[in-house]
Amino acid sequence: MGLRGLFIEAQRADDPVSAVMIAEEALKLAPSSTWASHAVLGFRCARGDWSGALAILDNNLASGLIDKKAYRRQRGVLLTARALELENVDRDLSRESVIEAVKLAPTLVPAAVLAGKYESEAHQVRRSMRLVETAWLAHPHPDLADAYAHVRLGDSARQRLVRVETLAAKTPGHIEGALAIARAAIDASEFARAREVLAPFTATPTQRVAMLMAEIERTEHGDSGRARAWTLRAVRALHDPVWTADGYVSERWRPVSPVTGRLDAFKWQTPLAALPSDKHATVEASPFEQAMLAPSRRDEPPREPPAEAATPAAAQDNSPQAAAVAEPAPVAAPAPAPSPPLSESPPATAAPLFRARRDIPKGGPSSIPAVIPIVRPPDDPGIDDEPATDEFAEQINPPPRQAGGWRGFLSRLGG
C-alpha cells in the first residue's frame, strides 16, 4: 500500500522514472499486483524492451492475472512488434517471431501481412495465401489485399487483378474488397472494371473512393477538370477506417496505446470524430462539382437538328422573296388585306452582372431639397466696416472728441 501511494505521488509529480522504479519494486514483493504489472509492462513496451515485456506477460499468466486466451493474443502482439522492429536488422529473429505470432493470433493484421511476406519470399505461395485469407475473413484490410496481390513475385497486373477478385469474393459487398479490386484494375488499365466496382459507393464516397475516381479520370481520359472535381470532393468526403486507440489516430499499427499504455488497444475502425452527425449526414455537392461530374459530351448521343432549321429561307423576314411579295401590285385591283406581320422573337439579353435582392425593396428616387447658398461661411470673420486705425499714422481732420471731466458734463447738460 505504501508503494502504491508513492507510485501515485510520482505520477502526479510527472516523474516517470521514479514511478517505474517503485512499480518494479512492488512487483518483486507482490507478483500478483495488477497495478504494478500494468505499469511495468507499459513502460517496457514504450522503451522497446520486448523481451522484458514477454517476461512480465509470462509472470501475469503464472500469477493468474490473465487467462490463456488473453495471454496468447497479447503474446502474439508483442512478438509482432518485435518482428516489425527487427525486420531490417535481424531478419531471422524477425521471421521466427512473426511465425510464432501468427500461430498465436491468426487474425492479427500486421502479423499476417509480415508472415505472408516471409512465406512468399520462401516460395511458399499457398501457405502465404492461407495466412492472408484467414486474417481477411476476420478483418478486411488494404494491407492484406496488397500482400495477397503480390504473393507471387513477377506476376503481371492482370494476374494480380484476378487474384484480388478471388480474395474480395470471400467478403462480398465489403468496401475494402471493392477498393482492392479498383486499385488492381487501375494498375491493369481495366478502367471499366474499376468504375463498375466503385459505382455503389460514389453516391456517398469516402476519401479513398473519391481519390480513386480522380485517378481514373486523370489516367483514362486525361480529364483534369473531372479529376480536380473528385479531388475537391475527397476533401469533404467521409473518413476511411484508420488505426485508432483511446481516441488517438495513428498512421501505422502500434502494440500499445500511447494514451493509457493498454496492450493491443489499436483497432482498424472509423474514428469517432469523423462519423457523420444526424443533422448533416452528407455534404451537398457544389455547382462546380455538379457541372464537372456531369456526363461528358462524348457519352451523349448525337442530337437531331431542331425543326426550325428545316423551314425554307423564304419564310424569313430578311429574305428578298418576302420583300417582293410585300410590294403592292401595279394594277388597279383592290389591294388585298395586309397580312399580319411575322412574329419576331425578342432579342436575347445578357444576364445582369448584379442582381437586386428580393428581401430589400428598392424604393423610388426621393426628392432632393434645394440647396440654399451661403454668402459667407460661419467661420469667415468678414471685412471690418471701419478701417484699422494706427496710432502712429497722421490723422487728417480727426473727429471731434468729447471733453472729459466737469467740462464735458456741462457741455452735455447745456446741449
CSV table of C-alpha atoms in Angstrom, one decimal:
chain,number,residue,atom,x,y,z
A,1,MET,CA,0.0,0.0,0.0
A,2,GLY,CA,2.9,2.3,0.7
A,3,LEU,CA,4.5,1.7,-2.6
A,4,ARG,CA,1.1,2.3,-4.3
A,5,GLY,CA,0.8,5.7,-2.7
A,6,LEU,CA,4.4,6.6,-3.7
A,7,PHE,CA,3.6,5.5,-7.2
A,8,ILE,CA,0.6,7.8,-7.4
A,9,GLU,CA,2.6,10.7,-6.0
A,10,ALA,CA,5.3,10.1,-8.6
A,11,GLN,CA,2.7,10.2,-11.3
A,12,ARG,CA,1.3,13.4,-10.0
A,13,ALA,CA,4.8,14.9,-9.9
A,14,ASP,CA,5.3,13.8,-13.6
A,15,ASP,CA,8.3,11.7,-12.6
A,16,PRO,CA,8.0,8.5,-14.8
A,17,VAL,CA,11.4,7.1,-13.8
A,18,SER,CA,10.6,7.1,-10.1
A,19,ALA,CA,7.2,5.7,-10.8
A,20,VAL,CA,8.5,2.8,-12.8
A,21,MET,CA,11.2,2.0,-10.1
A,22,ILE,CA,8.5,2.0,-7.4
A,23,ALA,CA,6.3,-0.3,-9.6
A,24,GLU,CA,9.2,-2.7,-10.2
A,25,GLU,CA,9.9,-2.9,-6.5
A,26,ALA,CA,6.2,-3.6,-5.8
A,27,LEU,CA,6.1,-6.3,-8.5
A,28,LYS,CA,9.1,-8.1,-6.8
A,29,LEU,CA,7.3,-8.0,-3.4
A,30,ALA,CA,3.8,-8.9,-4.8
A,31,PRO,CA,4.0,-10.6,-8.3
A,32,SER,CA,0.2,-10.7,-8.4
A,33,SER,CA,-0.2,-6.9,-8.1
A,34,THR,CA,-2.3,-5.7,-11.1
A,35,TRP,CA,-1.3,-2.0,-11.0
A,36,ALA,CA,2.4,-2.8,-10.8
A,37,SER,CA,2.3,-5.3,-13.6
A,38,HIS,CA,0.4,-2.9,-15.8
A,39,ALA,CA,2.8,-0.1,-15.1
A,40,VAL,CA,5.9,-2.1,-15.7
A,41,LEU,CA,4.5,-3.7,-18.9
A,42,GLY,CA,3.6,-0.4,-20.4
A,43,PHE,CA,7.0,1.1,-19.6
A,44,ARG,CA,8.9,-1.8,-21.2
A,45,CYS,CA,6.7,-1.6,-24.3
A,46,ALA,CA,7.3,2.1,-24.6
A,47,ARG,CA,11.0,1.6,-24.3
A,48,GLY,CA,11.0,-1.2,-26.9
A,49,ASP,CA,12.1,-3.9,-24.4
A,50,TRP,CA,10.1,-6.7,-25.9
A,51,SER,CA,12.0,-9.5,-24.1
A,52,GLY,CA,11.2,-7.8,-20.7
A,53,ALA,CA,7.6,-7.3,-21.7
A,54,LEU,CA,7.3,-11.0,-22.6
A,55,ALA,CA,8.7,-11.9,-19.2
A,56,ILE,CA,6.1,-9.7,-17.5
A,57,LEU,CA,3.4,-11.4,-19.6
A,58,ASP,CA,4.6,-14.8,-18.5
A,59,ASN,CA,4.5,-13.7,-14.9
A,60,ASN,CA,0.9,-12.4,-15.3
A,61,LEU,CA,-0.1,-15.9,-16.6
A,62,ALA,CA,1.6,-17.7,-13.8
A,63,SER,CA,0.0,-15.3,-11.2
A,64,GLY,CA,-3.5,-15.8,-12.7
A,65,LEU,CA,-3.9,-12.1,-13.8
A,66,ILE,CA,-4.9,-13.1,-17.3
A,67,ASP,CA,-6.4,-16.2,-18.9
A,68,LYS,CA,-4.9,-18.4,-21.5
A,69,LYS,CA,-6.8,-16.8,-24.4
A,70,ALA,CA,-5.7,-13.3,-23.5
A,71,TYR,CA,-2.2,-14.5,-22.9
A,72,ARG,CA,-2.0,-15.9,-26.5
A,73,ARG,CA,-3.3,-12.8,-28.0
A,74,GLN,CA,-1.0,-10.4,-26.1
A,75,ARG,CA,2.0,-12.6,-26.7
A,76,GLY,CA,1.3,-12.5,-30.4
A,77,VAL,CA,1.0,-8.7,-30.3
A,78,LEU,CA,4.4,-8.4,-28.5
A,79,LEU,CA,6.1,-10.9,-30.9
A,80,THR,CA,4.7,-9.0,-33.9
A,81,ALA,CA,6.0,-5.7,-32.5
A,82,ARG,CA,9.5,-7.3,-32.1
A,83,ALA,CA,9.3,-8.8,-35.6
A,84,LEU,CA,8.5,-5.4,-37.1
A,85,GLU,CA,11.3,-3.7,-35.3
A,86,LEU,CA,13.9,-6.3,-36.3
A,87,GLU,CA,12.7,-6.6,-40.0
A,88,ASN,CA,15.7,-4.6,-41.3
A,89,VAL,CA,18.1,-5.6,-38.6
A,90,ASP,CA,17.8,-9.3,-37.8
A,91,ARG,CA,15.6,-11.0,-40.4
A,92,ASP,CA,16.0,-14.5,-38.9
A,93,LEU,CA,14.7,-13.5,-35.5
A,94,SER,CA,12.1,-11.3,-37.1
A,95,ARG,CA,10.8,-14.3,-39.2
A,96,GLU,CA,10.9,-16.6,-36.2
A,97,SER,CA,8.9,-14.1,-34.1
A,98,VAL,CA,6.2,-13.4,-36.6
A,99,ILE,CA,5.7,-17.1,-37.5
A,100,GLU,CA,5.1,-17.8,-33.8
A,101,ALA,CA,2.9,-14.7,-33.6
A,102,VAL,CA,0.6,-15.7,-36.5
A,103,LYS,CA,0.1,-19.1,-34.8
A,104,LEU,CA,-1.0,-17.4,-31.6
A,105,ALA,CA,-3.1,-14.7,-33.2
A,106,PRO,CA,-4.0,-15.6,-36.7
A,107,THR,CA,-6.4,-12.7,-37.2
A,108,LEU,CA,-3.8,-10.0,-36.2
A,109,VAL,CA,-3.4,-8.0,-39.4
A,110,PRO,CA,0.2,-6.9,-39.2
A,111,ALA,CA,1.3,-10.4,-38.2
A,112,ALA,CA,-0.5,-11.9,-41.2
A,113,VAL,CA,1.0,-9.3,-43.6
A,114,LEU,CA,4.6,-9.8,-42.4
A,115,ALA,CA,4.3,-13.6,-42.2
A,116,GLY,CA,2.8,-13.7,-45.7
A,117,LYS,CA,5.7,-11.7,-47.0
A,118,TYR,CA,8.2,-14.0,-45.5
A,119,GLU,CA,6.4,-17.1,-46.8
A,120,SER,CA,6.2,-15.6,-50.2
A,121,GLU,CA,9.9,-14.9,-50.3
A,122,ALA,CA,10.5,-18.5,-49.3
A,123,HIS,CA,8.3,-19.6,-52.3
A,124,GLN,CA,5.6,-20.9,-50.0
A,125,VAL,CA,2.8,-19.3,-52.0
A,126,ARG,CA,-0.1,-21.4,-50.9
A,127,ARG,CA,0.8,-21.1,-47.2
A,128,SER,CA,1.1,-17.3,-47.6
A,129,MET,CA,-2.3,-17.1,-49.3
A,130,ARG,CA,-3.9,-19.1,-46.5
A,131,LEU,CA,-2.4,-16.8,-43.8
A,132,VAL,CA,-3.7,-13.7,-45.6
A,133,GLU,CA,-7.2,-15.2,-46.2
A,134,THR,CA,-7.6,-16.1,-42.6
A,135,ALA,CA,-6.9,-12.6,-41.4
A,136,TRP,CA,-9.0,-11.1,-44.3
A,137,LEU,CA,-12.1,-13.1,-43.3
A,138,ALA,CA,-11.9,-11.6,-39.8
A,139,HIS,CA,-10.8,-8.0,-40.6
A,140,PRO,CA,-10.6,-6.9,-44.3
A,141,HIS,CA,-7.7,-4.5,-44.6
A,142,PRO,CA,-5.9,-2.8,-47.6
A,143,ASP,CA,-2.5,-4.2,-46.4
A,144,LEU,CA,-3.9,-7.7,-46.6
A,145,ALA,CA,-5.2,-7.1,-50.1
A,146,ASP,CA,-1.8,-5.7,-51.2
A,147,ALA,CA,0.1,-8.7,-49.7
A,148,TYR,CA,-2.3,-11.1,-51.4
A,149,ALA,CA,-1.9,-9.4,-54.8
A,150,HIS,CA,1.9,-9.6,-54.6
A,151,VAL,CA,2.1,-13.1,-53.1
A,152,ARG,CA,3.8,-14.4,-56.2
A,153,LEU,CA,6.7,-12.3,-57.4
A,154,GLY,CA,6.8,-11.5,-61.1
A,155,ASP,CA,3.1,-11.7,-61.9
A,156,SER,CA,1.5,-9.3,-64.3
A,157,ALA,CA,-1.0,-6.7,-63.4
A,158,ARG,CA,-3.9,-8.7,-64.9
A,159,GLN,CA,-2.9,-11.8,-62.9
A,160,ARG,CA,-2.8,-9.7,-59.7
A,161,LEU,CA,-6.3,-8.4,-60.6
A,162,VAL,CA,-7.7,-11.9,-60.9
A,163,ARG,CA,-6.1,-12.9,-57.6
A,164,VAL,CA,-7.6,-9.8,-55.8
A,165,GLU,CA,-11.0,-10.6,-57.2
A,166,THR,CA,-10.8,-14.0,-55.7
A,167,LEU,CA,-9.9,-12.6,-52.3
A,168,ALA,CA,-12.7,-9.9,-52.5
A,169,ALA,CA,-15.3,-12.6,-53.3
A,170,LYS,CA,-14.8,-14.1,-49.8
A,171,THR,CA,-16.4,-11.0,-48.3
A,172,PRO,CA,-19.0,-9.8,-50.9
A,173,GLY,CA,-20.3,-6.3,-50.6
A,174,HIS,CA,-17.4,-5.1,-48.4
A,175,ILE,CA,-15.9,-1.7,-49.3
A,176,GLU,CA,-12.4,-2.9,-48.8
A,177,GLY,CA,-12.8,-5.6,-51.4
A,178,ALA,CA,-14.2,-3.1,-53.9
A,179,LEU,CA,-11.3,-0.7,-53.2
A,180,ALA,CA,-8.8,-3.5,-53.6
A,181,ILE,CA,-10.3,-4.5,-57.0
A,182,ALA,CA,-10.4,-0.9,-58.2
A,183,ARG,CA,-6.7,-0.5,-57.2
A,184,ALA,CA,-5.7,-3.6,-59.1
A,185,ALA,CA,-7.9,-2.7,-62.1
A,186,ILE,CA,-6.3,0.7,-62.4
A,187,ASP,CA,-2.8,-0.9,-62.4
A,188,ALA,CA,-4.0,-3.2,-65.1
A,189,SER,CA,-5.6,-0.4,-67.2
A,190,GLU,CA,-9.1,-2.0,-66.7
A,191,PHE,CA,-10.9,1.3,-66.1
A,192,ALA,CA,-14.3,0.0,-66.9
A,193,ARG,CA,-13.9,-2.7,-64.2
A,194,ALA,CA,-12.7,-0.1,-61.7
A,195,ARG,CA,-15.7,2.1,-62.4
A,196,GLU,CA,-18.1,-0.9,-62.0
A,197,VAL,CA,-16.9,-1.9,-58.6
A,198,LEU,CA,-16.8,1.7,-57.3
A,199,ALA,CA,-20.3,2.6,-58.6
A,200,PRO,CA,-22.2,1.5,-55.5
A,201,PHE,CA,-20.0,3.8,-53.3
A,202,THR,CA,-19.9,7.0,-55.4
A,203,ALA,CA,-23.2,8.5,-54.1
A,204,THR,CA,-21.7,9.0,-50.6
A,205,PRO,CA,-18.0,8.3,-51.3
A,206,THR,CA,-15.2,8.1,-48.7
A,207,GLN,CA,-11.9,9.8,-49.2
A,208,ARG,CA,-10.2,6.8,-50.8
A,209,VAL,CA,-13.2,6.2,-53.2
A,210,ALA,CA,-13.0,9.8,-54.3
A,211,MET,CA,-9.3,9.7,-54.8
A,212,LEU,CA,-9.5,6.5,-56.9
A,213,MET,CA,-12.2,8.1,-59.1
A,214,ALA,CA,-9.9,11.1,-59.6
A,215,GLU,CA,-7.1,8.8,-60.6
A,216,ILE,CA,-9.4,7.0,-63.1
A,217,GLU,CA,-10.5,10.3,-64.7
A,218,ARG,CA,-6.9,11.5,-65.0
A,219,THR,CA,-5.4,8.2,-66.2
A,220,GLU,CA,-8.1,7.0,-68.6
A,221,HIS,CA,-9.1,10.3,-70.4
A,222,GLY,CA,-6.6,12.8,-69.1
A,223,ASP,CA,-9.6,14.9,-67.9
A,224,SER,CA,-8.0,17.2,-65.3
A,225,GLY,CA,-11.3,19.0,-64.7
A,226,ARG,CA,-13.2,16.0,-63.5
A,227,ALA,CA,-10.2,14.8,-61.7
A,228,ARG,CA,-10.0,18.1,-59.8
A,229,ALA,CA,-13.7,17.9,-59.0
A,230,TRP,CA,-13.3,14.4,-57.5
A,231,THR,CA,-10.2,15.7,-55.5
A,232,LEU,CA,-12.3,18.6,-54.1
A,233,ARG,CA,-15.0,16.2,-53.2
A,234,ALA,CA,-12.5,14.0,-51.4
A,235,VAL,CA,-11.7,16.9,-49.0
A,236,ARG,CA,-15.2,16.9,-47.7
A,237,ALA,CA,-15.9,13.2,-48.0
A,238,LEU,CA,-16.3,10.7,-45.2
A,239,HIS,CA,-13.2,9.4,-43.5
A,240,ASP,CA,-11.9,5.9,-44.0
A,241,PRO,CA,-11.1,3.5,-41.2
A,242,VAL,CA,-7.7,4.1,-39.5
A,243,TRP,CA,-5.8,2.6,-36.6
A,244,THR,CA,-7.4,4.1,-33.5
A,245,ALA,CA,-6.9,3.6,-29.8
A,246,ASP,CA,-8.5,5.6,-27.0
A,247,GLY,CA,-9.2,8.5,-29.4
A,248,TYR,CA,-5.6,8.5,-30.7
A,249,VAL,CA,-5.3,8.1,-34.5
A,250,SER,CA,-2.1,6.6,-35.9
A,251,GLU,CA,-0.9,6.0,-39.4
A,252,ARG,CA,0.5,2.6,-38.5
A,253,TRP,CA,-0.3,-0.2,-36.1
A,254,ARG,CA,1.2,0.0,-32.6
A,255,PRO,CA,1.2,-2.6,-29.9
A,256,VAL,CA,0.4,-0.2,-27.0
A,257,SER,CA,-1.9,2.8,-26.7
A,258,PRO,CA,0.2,6.0,-26.1
A,259,VAL,CA,-2.7,7.4,-24.0
A,260,THR,CA,-3.3,4.7,-21.4
A,261,GLY,CA,-0.5,2.2,-22.1
A,262,ARG,CA,-3.0,-0.6,-22.7
A,263,LEU,CA,-1.7,-3.5,-24.7
A,264,ASP,CA,-3.4,-4.5,-28.0
A,265,ALA,CA,-5.6,-1.3,-28.0
A,266,PHE,CA,-5.4,-0.3,-31.7
A,267,LYS,CA,-8.3,-1.3,-33.8
A,268,TRP,CA,-9.0,-0.7,-37.5
A,269,GLN,CA,-12.1,1.5,-37.4
A,270,THR,CA,-13.5,4.9,-38.3
A,271,PRO,CA,-12.6,7.5,-35.7
A,272,LEU,CA,-15.5,8.8,-33.7
A,273,ALA,CA,-14.7,12.4,-34.6
A,274,ALA,CA,-15.1,11.6,-38.3
A,275,LEU,CA,-18.6,10.0,-38.0
A,276,PRO,CA,-21.4,12.0,-39.7
A,277,SER,CA,-23.9,13.7,-37.4
A,278,ASP,CA,-27.7,13.4,-37.7
A,279,LYS,CA,-28.1,17.0,-38.8
A,280,HIS,CA,-25.7,16.9,-41.7
A,281,ALA,CA,-25.2,13.3,-42.7
A,282,THR,CA,-23.9,14.2,-46.1
A,283,VAL,CA,-22.3,17.1,-47.8
A,284,GLU,CA,-24.1,18.6,-50.8
A,285,ALA,CA,-22.1,18.9,-53.9
A,286,SER,CA,-21.3,22.4,-55.1
A,287,PRO,CA,-22.5,23.7,-58.5
A,288,PHE,CA,-18.9,23.4,-59.8
A,289,GLU,CA,-18.7,19.7,-58.8
A,290,GLN,CA,-22.1,19.0,-60.4
A,291,ALA,CA,-21.0,20.7,-63.6
A,292,MET,CA,-17.7,18.9,-63.7
A,293,LEU,CA,-19.1,15.5,-62.8
A,294,ALA,CA,-21.9,15.7,-65.3
A,295,PRO,CA,-21.8,13.2,-68.3
A,296,SER,CA,-19.3,14.4,-70.8
A,297,ARG,CA,-20.3,15.1,-74.5
A,298,ARG,CA,-18.5,12.1,-75.7
A,299,ASP,CA,-21.0,9.9,-73.8
A,300,GLU,CA,-24.2,11.8,-75.1
A,301,PRO,CA,-26.0,10.6,-78.2
A,302,PRO,CA,-25.9,12.9,-81.3
A,303,ARG,CA,-28.7,15.4,-81.2
A,304,GLU,CA,-31.1,15.9,-84.2
A,305,PRO,CA,-31.3,19.4,-85.8
A,306,PRO,CA,-34.2,21.5,-84.5
A,307,ALA,CA,-37.4,21.8,-86.5
A,308,GLU,CA,-37.0,25.5,-87.2
A,309,ALA,CA,-33.9,24.8,-89.2
A,310,ALA,CA,-36.0,22.8,-91.8
A,311,THR,CA,-38.2,25.8,-92.7
A,312,PRO,CA,-37.5,27.4,-96.1
A,313,ALA,CA,-35.5,30.6,-96.3
A,314,ALA,CA,-38.4,32.4,-97.9
A,315,ALA,CA,-40.2,32.5,-94.5
A,316,GLN,CA,-37.5,34.7,-93.0
A,317,ASP,CA,-38.1,38.4,-92.8
A,318,ASN,CA,-34.8,39.5,-94.3
A,319,SER,CA,-35.1,37.3,-97.4
A,320,PRO,CA,-35.6,39.1,-100.8
A,321,GLN,CA,-38.5,36.8,-101.7
A,322,ALA,CA,-40.5,38.1,-98.8
A,323,ALA,CA,-39.8,41.7,-99.7
A,324,ALA,CA,-41.0,41.1,-103.3
A,325,VAL,CA,-44.3,39.6,-102.0
A,326,ALA,CA,-44.9,42.6,-99.7
A,327,GLU,CA,-44.7,45.1,-102.6
A,328,PRO,CA,-48.2,46.3,-103.8
A,329,ALA,CA,-49.4,45.2,-107.3
A,330,PRO,CA,-49.3,47.9,-110.0
A,331,VAL,CA,-52.8,47.0,-111.3
A,332,ALA,CA,-55.8,49.0,-110.2
A,333,ALA,CA,-57.3,46.0,-108.5
A,334,PRO,CA,-58.3,46.4,-104.9
A,335,ALA,CA,-55.3,45.9,-102.6
A,336,PRO,CA,-55.5,42.7,-100.6
A,337,ALA,CA,-55.9,42.9,-96.9
A,338,PRO,CA,-52.5,43.3,-95.3
A,339,SER,CA,-51.2,40.2,-93.7
A,340,PRO,CA,-50.3,40.3,-90.1
A,341,PRO,CA,-46.5,40.8,-89.6
A,342,LEU,CA,-44.5,37.8,-88.7
A,343,SER,CA,-43.8,37.5,-85.0
A,344,GLU,CA,-40.2,38.1,-84.2
A,345,SER,CA,-38.6,36.6,-81.2
A,346,PRO,CA,-37.5,39.2,-78.6
A,347,PRO,CA,-33.7,39.9,-78.7
A,348,ALA,CA,-31.8,37.9,-76.2
A,349,THR,CA,-30.5,40.0,-73.4
A,350,ALA,CA,-27.4,39.2,-71.4
A,351,ALA,CA,-27.8,38.1,-67.8
A,352,PRO,CA,-27.3,41.1,-65.4
A,353,LEU,CA,-24.0,41.1,-63.6
A,354,PHE,CA,-25.5,42.1,-60.3
A,355,ARG,CA,-29.0,41.1,-59.2
A,356,ALA,CA,-31.2,43.0,-56.8
A,357,ARG,CA,-32.0,41.4,-53.6
A,358,ARG,CA,-35.6,40.4,-53.2
A,359,ASP,CA,-35.7,40.9,-49.4
A,360,ILE,CA,-34.8,44.6,-49.7
A,361,PRO,CA,-37.4,46.6,-51.7
A,362,LYS,CA,-35.9,49.2,-54.0
A,363,GLY,CA,-37.7,52.5,-53.3
A,364,GLY,CA,-38.2,55.3,-55.8
A,365,PRO,CA,-35.9,58.4,-56.0
A,366,SER,CA,-36.5,60.6,-53.1
A,367,SER,CA,-36.9,64.4,-53.6
A,368,ILE,CA,-33.7,66.4,-53.0
A,369,PRO,CA,-34.2,69.6,-51.1
A,370,ALA,CA,-33.0,72.8,-52.7
A,371,VAL,CA,-29.5,74.0,-51.7
A,372,ILE,CA,-29.5,77.4,-50.1
A,373,PRO,CA,-26.3,79.2,-50.9
A,374,ILE,CA,-24.4,80.6,-48.0
A,375,VAL,CA,-23.0,84.1,-48.8
A,376,ARG,CA,-20.4,83.9,-46.0
A,377,PRO,CA,-19.2,80.8,-44.2
A,378,PRO,CA,-19.8,80.7,-40.4
A,379,ASP,CA,-16.1,80.8,-39.7
A,380,ASP,CA,-15.4,83.7,-42.0
A,381,PRO,CA,-14.6,86.9,-39.9
A,382,GLY,CA,-15.6,89.0,-42.9
A,383,ILE,CA,-14.4,92.6,-43.7
A,384,ASP,CA,-14.4,95.3,-41.0
A,385,ASP,CA,-16.7,98.2,-41.6
A,386,GLU,CA,-14.2,100.7,-40.1
A,387,PRO,CA,-10.6,100.8,-41.3
A,388,ALA,CA,-8.0,99.8,-38.9
A,389,THR,CA,-6.5,102.8,-37.1
A,390,ASP,CA,-2.9,103.3,-36.5
A,391,GLU,CA,-1.9,105.4,-33.5
A,392,PHE,CA,1.4,106.4,-35.2
A,393,ALA,CA,-0.2,107.4,-38.5
A,394,GLU,CA,-1.0,111.1,-39.0
A,395,GLN,CA,-4.8,111.7,-39.0
A,396,ILE,CA,-6.3,114.4,-41.2
A,397,ASN,CA,-9.4,116.1,-39.9
A,398,PRO,CA,-9.8,113.8,-36.9
A,399,PRO,CA,-13.4,113.7,-35.5
A,400,PRO,CA,-14.0,116.0,-32.5
A,401,ARG,CA,-13.8,114.3,-29.2
A,402,GLN,CA,-16.0,114.8,-26.2
A,403,ALA,CA,-14.3,116.8,-23.3
A,404,GLY,CA,-13.9,115.0,-20.1
A,405,GLY,CA,-14.4,116.0,-16.5
A,406,TRP,CA,-16.8,118.7,-15.4
A,407,ARG,CA,-16.4,120.5,-18.8
A,408,GLY,CA,-17.8,117.5,-20.6
A,409,PHE,CA,-20.7,117.3,-18.1
A,410,LEU,CA,-21.6,121.0,-18.6
A,411,SER,CA,-21.4,120.6,-22.4
A,412,ARG,CA,-23.8,117.7,-22.3
A,413,LEU,CA,-26.1,119.5,-19.9
A,414,GLY,CA,-26.1,122.6,-21.9
A,415,GLY,CA,-26.5,120.8,-25.3
